[in-house]
mmCIF file of C-alpha atoms in Angstrom:
data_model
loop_
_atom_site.group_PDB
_atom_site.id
_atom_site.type_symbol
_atom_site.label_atom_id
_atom_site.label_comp_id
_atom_site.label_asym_id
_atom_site.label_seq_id
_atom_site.Cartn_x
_atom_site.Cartn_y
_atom_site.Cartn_z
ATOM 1 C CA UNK A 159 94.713 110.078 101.211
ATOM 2 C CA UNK A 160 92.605 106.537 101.462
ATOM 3 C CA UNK A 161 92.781 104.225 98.823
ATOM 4 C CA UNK A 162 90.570 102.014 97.229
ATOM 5 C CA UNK A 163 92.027 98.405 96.483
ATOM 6 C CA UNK A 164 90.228 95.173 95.235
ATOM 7 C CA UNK A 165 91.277 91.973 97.260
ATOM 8 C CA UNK A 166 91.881 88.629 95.645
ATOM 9 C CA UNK A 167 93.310 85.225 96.500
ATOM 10 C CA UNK A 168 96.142 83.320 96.126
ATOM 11 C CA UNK A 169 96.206 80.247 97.196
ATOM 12 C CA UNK A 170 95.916 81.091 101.269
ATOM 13 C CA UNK A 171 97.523 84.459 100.668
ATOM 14 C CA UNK A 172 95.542 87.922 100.183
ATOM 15 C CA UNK A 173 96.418 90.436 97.196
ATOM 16 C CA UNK A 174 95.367 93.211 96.517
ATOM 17 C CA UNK A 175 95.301 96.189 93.507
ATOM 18 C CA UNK A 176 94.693 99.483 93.144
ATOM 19 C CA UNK A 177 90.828 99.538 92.477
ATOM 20 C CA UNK A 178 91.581 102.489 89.348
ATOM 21 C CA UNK A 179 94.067 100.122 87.035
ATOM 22 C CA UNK A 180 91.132 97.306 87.538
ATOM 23 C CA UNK A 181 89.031 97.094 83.736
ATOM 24 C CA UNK A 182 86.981 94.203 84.480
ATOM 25 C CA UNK A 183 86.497 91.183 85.981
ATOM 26 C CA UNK A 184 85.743 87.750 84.200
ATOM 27 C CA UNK A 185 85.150 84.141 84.080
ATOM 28 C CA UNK A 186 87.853 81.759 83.905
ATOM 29 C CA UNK A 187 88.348 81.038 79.321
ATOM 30 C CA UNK A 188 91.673 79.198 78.363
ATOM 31 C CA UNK A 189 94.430 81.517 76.982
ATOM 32 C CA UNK A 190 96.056 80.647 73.580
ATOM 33 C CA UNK A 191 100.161 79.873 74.074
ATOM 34 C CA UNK A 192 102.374 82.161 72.331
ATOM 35 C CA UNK A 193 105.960 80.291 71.539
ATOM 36 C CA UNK A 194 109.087 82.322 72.850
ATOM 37 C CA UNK A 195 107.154 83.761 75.533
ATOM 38 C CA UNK A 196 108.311 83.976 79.683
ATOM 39 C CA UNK A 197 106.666 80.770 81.740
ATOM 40 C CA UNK A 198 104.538 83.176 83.386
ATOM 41 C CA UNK A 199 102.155 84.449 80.411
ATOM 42 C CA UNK A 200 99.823 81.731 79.811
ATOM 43 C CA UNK A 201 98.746 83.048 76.109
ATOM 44 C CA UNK A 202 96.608 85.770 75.082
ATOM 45 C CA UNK A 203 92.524 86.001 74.807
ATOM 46 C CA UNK A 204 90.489 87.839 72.873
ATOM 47 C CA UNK A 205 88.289 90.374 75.204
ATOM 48 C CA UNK A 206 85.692 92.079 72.715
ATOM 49 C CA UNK A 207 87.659 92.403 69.628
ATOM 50 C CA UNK A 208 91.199 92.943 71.823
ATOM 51 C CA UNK A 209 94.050 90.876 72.368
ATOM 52 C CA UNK A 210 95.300 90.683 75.820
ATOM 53 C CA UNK A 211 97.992 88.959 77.345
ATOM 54 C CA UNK A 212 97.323 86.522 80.229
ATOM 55 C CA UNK A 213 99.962 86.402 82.906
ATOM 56 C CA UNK A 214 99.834 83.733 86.090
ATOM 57 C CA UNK A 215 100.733 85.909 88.674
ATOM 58 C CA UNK A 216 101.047 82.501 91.407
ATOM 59 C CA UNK A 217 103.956 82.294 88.648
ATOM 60 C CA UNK A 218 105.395 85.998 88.356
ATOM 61 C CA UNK A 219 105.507 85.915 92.241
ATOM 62 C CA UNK A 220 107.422 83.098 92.010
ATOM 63 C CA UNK A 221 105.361 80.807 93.973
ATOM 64 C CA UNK A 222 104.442 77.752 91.347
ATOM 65 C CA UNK A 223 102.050 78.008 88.475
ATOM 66 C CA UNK A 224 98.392 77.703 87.871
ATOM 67 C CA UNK A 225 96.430 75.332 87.288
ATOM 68 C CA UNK A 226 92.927 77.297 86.133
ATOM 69 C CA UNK A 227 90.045 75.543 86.423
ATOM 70 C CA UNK A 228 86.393 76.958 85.876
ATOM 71 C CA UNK A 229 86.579 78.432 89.721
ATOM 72 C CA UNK A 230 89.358 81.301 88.645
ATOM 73 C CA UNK A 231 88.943 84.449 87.551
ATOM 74 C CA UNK A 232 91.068 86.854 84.862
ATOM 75 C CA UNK A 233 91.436 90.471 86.472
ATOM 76 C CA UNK A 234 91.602 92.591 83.059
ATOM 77 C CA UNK A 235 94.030 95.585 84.345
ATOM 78 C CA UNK A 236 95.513 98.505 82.626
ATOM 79 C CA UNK A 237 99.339 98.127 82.911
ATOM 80 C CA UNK A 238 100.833 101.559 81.346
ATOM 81 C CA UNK A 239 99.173 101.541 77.866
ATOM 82 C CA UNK A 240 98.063 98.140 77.665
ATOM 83 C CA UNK A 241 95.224 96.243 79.331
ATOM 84 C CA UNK A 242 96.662 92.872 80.714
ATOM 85 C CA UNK A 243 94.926 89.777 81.702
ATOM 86 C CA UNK A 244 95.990 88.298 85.722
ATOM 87 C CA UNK A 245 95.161 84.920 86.485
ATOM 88 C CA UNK A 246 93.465 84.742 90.232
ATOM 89 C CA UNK A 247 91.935 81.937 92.553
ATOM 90 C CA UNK A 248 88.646 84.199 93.708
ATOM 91 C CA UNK A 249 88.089 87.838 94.423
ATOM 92 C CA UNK A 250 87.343 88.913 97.563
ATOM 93 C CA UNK A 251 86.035 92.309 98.213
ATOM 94 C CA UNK A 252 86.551 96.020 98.288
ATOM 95 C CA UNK A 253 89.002 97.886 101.207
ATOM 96 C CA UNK A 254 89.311 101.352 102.026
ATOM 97 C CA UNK A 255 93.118 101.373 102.931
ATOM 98 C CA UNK A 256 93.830 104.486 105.024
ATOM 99 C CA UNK A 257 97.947 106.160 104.671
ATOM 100 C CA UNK A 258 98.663 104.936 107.985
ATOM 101 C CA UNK A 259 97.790 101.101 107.482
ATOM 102 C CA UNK A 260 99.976 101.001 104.133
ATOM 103 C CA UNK A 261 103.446 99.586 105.330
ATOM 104 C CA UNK A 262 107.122 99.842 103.514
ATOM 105 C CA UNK A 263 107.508 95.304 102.803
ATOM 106 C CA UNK A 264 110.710 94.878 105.269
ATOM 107 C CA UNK A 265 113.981 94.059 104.158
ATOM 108 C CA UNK A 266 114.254 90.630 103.001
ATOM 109 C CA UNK A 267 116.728 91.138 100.328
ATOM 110 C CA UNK A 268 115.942 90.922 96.436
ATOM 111 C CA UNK A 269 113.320 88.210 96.227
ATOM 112 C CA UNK A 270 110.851 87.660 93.544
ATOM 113 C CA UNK A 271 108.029 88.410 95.299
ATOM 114 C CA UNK A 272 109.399 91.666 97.144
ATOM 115 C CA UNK A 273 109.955 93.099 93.454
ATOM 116 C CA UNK A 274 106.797 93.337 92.530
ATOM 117 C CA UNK A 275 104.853 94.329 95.521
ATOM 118 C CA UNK A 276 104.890 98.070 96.530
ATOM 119 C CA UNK A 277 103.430 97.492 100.328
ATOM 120 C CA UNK A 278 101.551 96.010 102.896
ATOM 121 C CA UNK A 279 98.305 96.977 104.080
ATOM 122 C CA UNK A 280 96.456 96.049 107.674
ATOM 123 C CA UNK A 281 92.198 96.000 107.117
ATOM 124 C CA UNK A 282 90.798 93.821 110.239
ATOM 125 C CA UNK A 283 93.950 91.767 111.367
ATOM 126 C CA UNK A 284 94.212 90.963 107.471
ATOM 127 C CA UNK A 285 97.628 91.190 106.174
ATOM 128 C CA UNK A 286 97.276 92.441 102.579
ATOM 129 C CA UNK A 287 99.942 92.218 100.003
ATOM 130 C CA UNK A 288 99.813 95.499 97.330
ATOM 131 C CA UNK A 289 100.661 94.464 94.286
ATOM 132 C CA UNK A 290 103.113 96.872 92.074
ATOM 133 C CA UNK A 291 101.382 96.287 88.493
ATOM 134 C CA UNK A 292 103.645 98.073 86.869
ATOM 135 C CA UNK A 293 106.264 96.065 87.546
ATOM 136 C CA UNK A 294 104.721 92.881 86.484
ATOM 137 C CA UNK A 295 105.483 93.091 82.892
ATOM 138 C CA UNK A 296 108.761 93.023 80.977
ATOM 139 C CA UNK A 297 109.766 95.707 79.368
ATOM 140 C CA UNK A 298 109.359 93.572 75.893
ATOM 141 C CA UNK A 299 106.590 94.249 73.295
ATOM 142 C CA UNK A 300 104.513 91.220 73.227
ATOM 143 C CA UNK A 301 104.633 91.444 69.657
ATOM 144 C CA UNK A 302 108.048 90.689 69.691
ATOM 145 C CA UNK A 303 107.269 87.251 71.298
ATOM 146 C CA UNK A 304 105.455 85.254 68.654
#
């Protein structure tokens, strides 16, 4: 069965997420820090009345950290019960992704990235990287952080 994924950049490097878990899609607004917190959330915002985490995913991958300006975007996604904000360079666009152009990521041993990625997909000679949001967060009530 085809699925639906939104695409979003990285740096030079195409992501992409299950188009269901995605709540909304905003402007760039500075997080507040939270002391005791991992490096890779950047603080929480307040979306309507709700208190979100912000995570920099350049940082969760493992490739460097963030440095938002008023050209990023904050991908609001529902992460098991809790919505969850991801910090992103641009979104791209819409893909169908058909069963057969979802690939297993090869072997490359137990790197940071390959953790929390669940595939890759093929759309037009683009190499998409499916992200595994799920596996994002730490099992750790954020309450438990400030």
């Amino acid at each position: 069965m085809s699925r639906q994924l939104i695409t979003f950049q990285l740096g030079e490097q195409i992501l992409g997420v299950d188009i269901m878990a995605i709540r909304e899609i905003r402007a760039w607004s500075p997080a507040t820090p939270l002391p005791n917190v991992p490096a890779h959330v950047r603080g929480v915002v307040n979306l309507r009345g709700v208190v979100l985490p912000v995570l920099d995913l350049r940082c969760r991958l493992g490739w460097g950290t963030t440095d938002p300006t008023a050209r990023h975007v904050i991908i609001v996604v529902r992460i098991g019960q809790q919505l969850q904000g991801v910090i992103v360079d641009a979104v791209n666009d819409i893909v169908t992704v058909a069963p057969e152009a979802m690939q297993p990521l090869p072997d490359m041993g137990d790197t940071e990235a390959s953790r929390f990625l669940e595939g890759l997909a093929t759309i037009d000679d683009r190499m998409i990287l499916v992200l595994a949001l799920d596996r994002l967060v730490e099992p750790v009530a954020m309450a438990d952080a400030a």
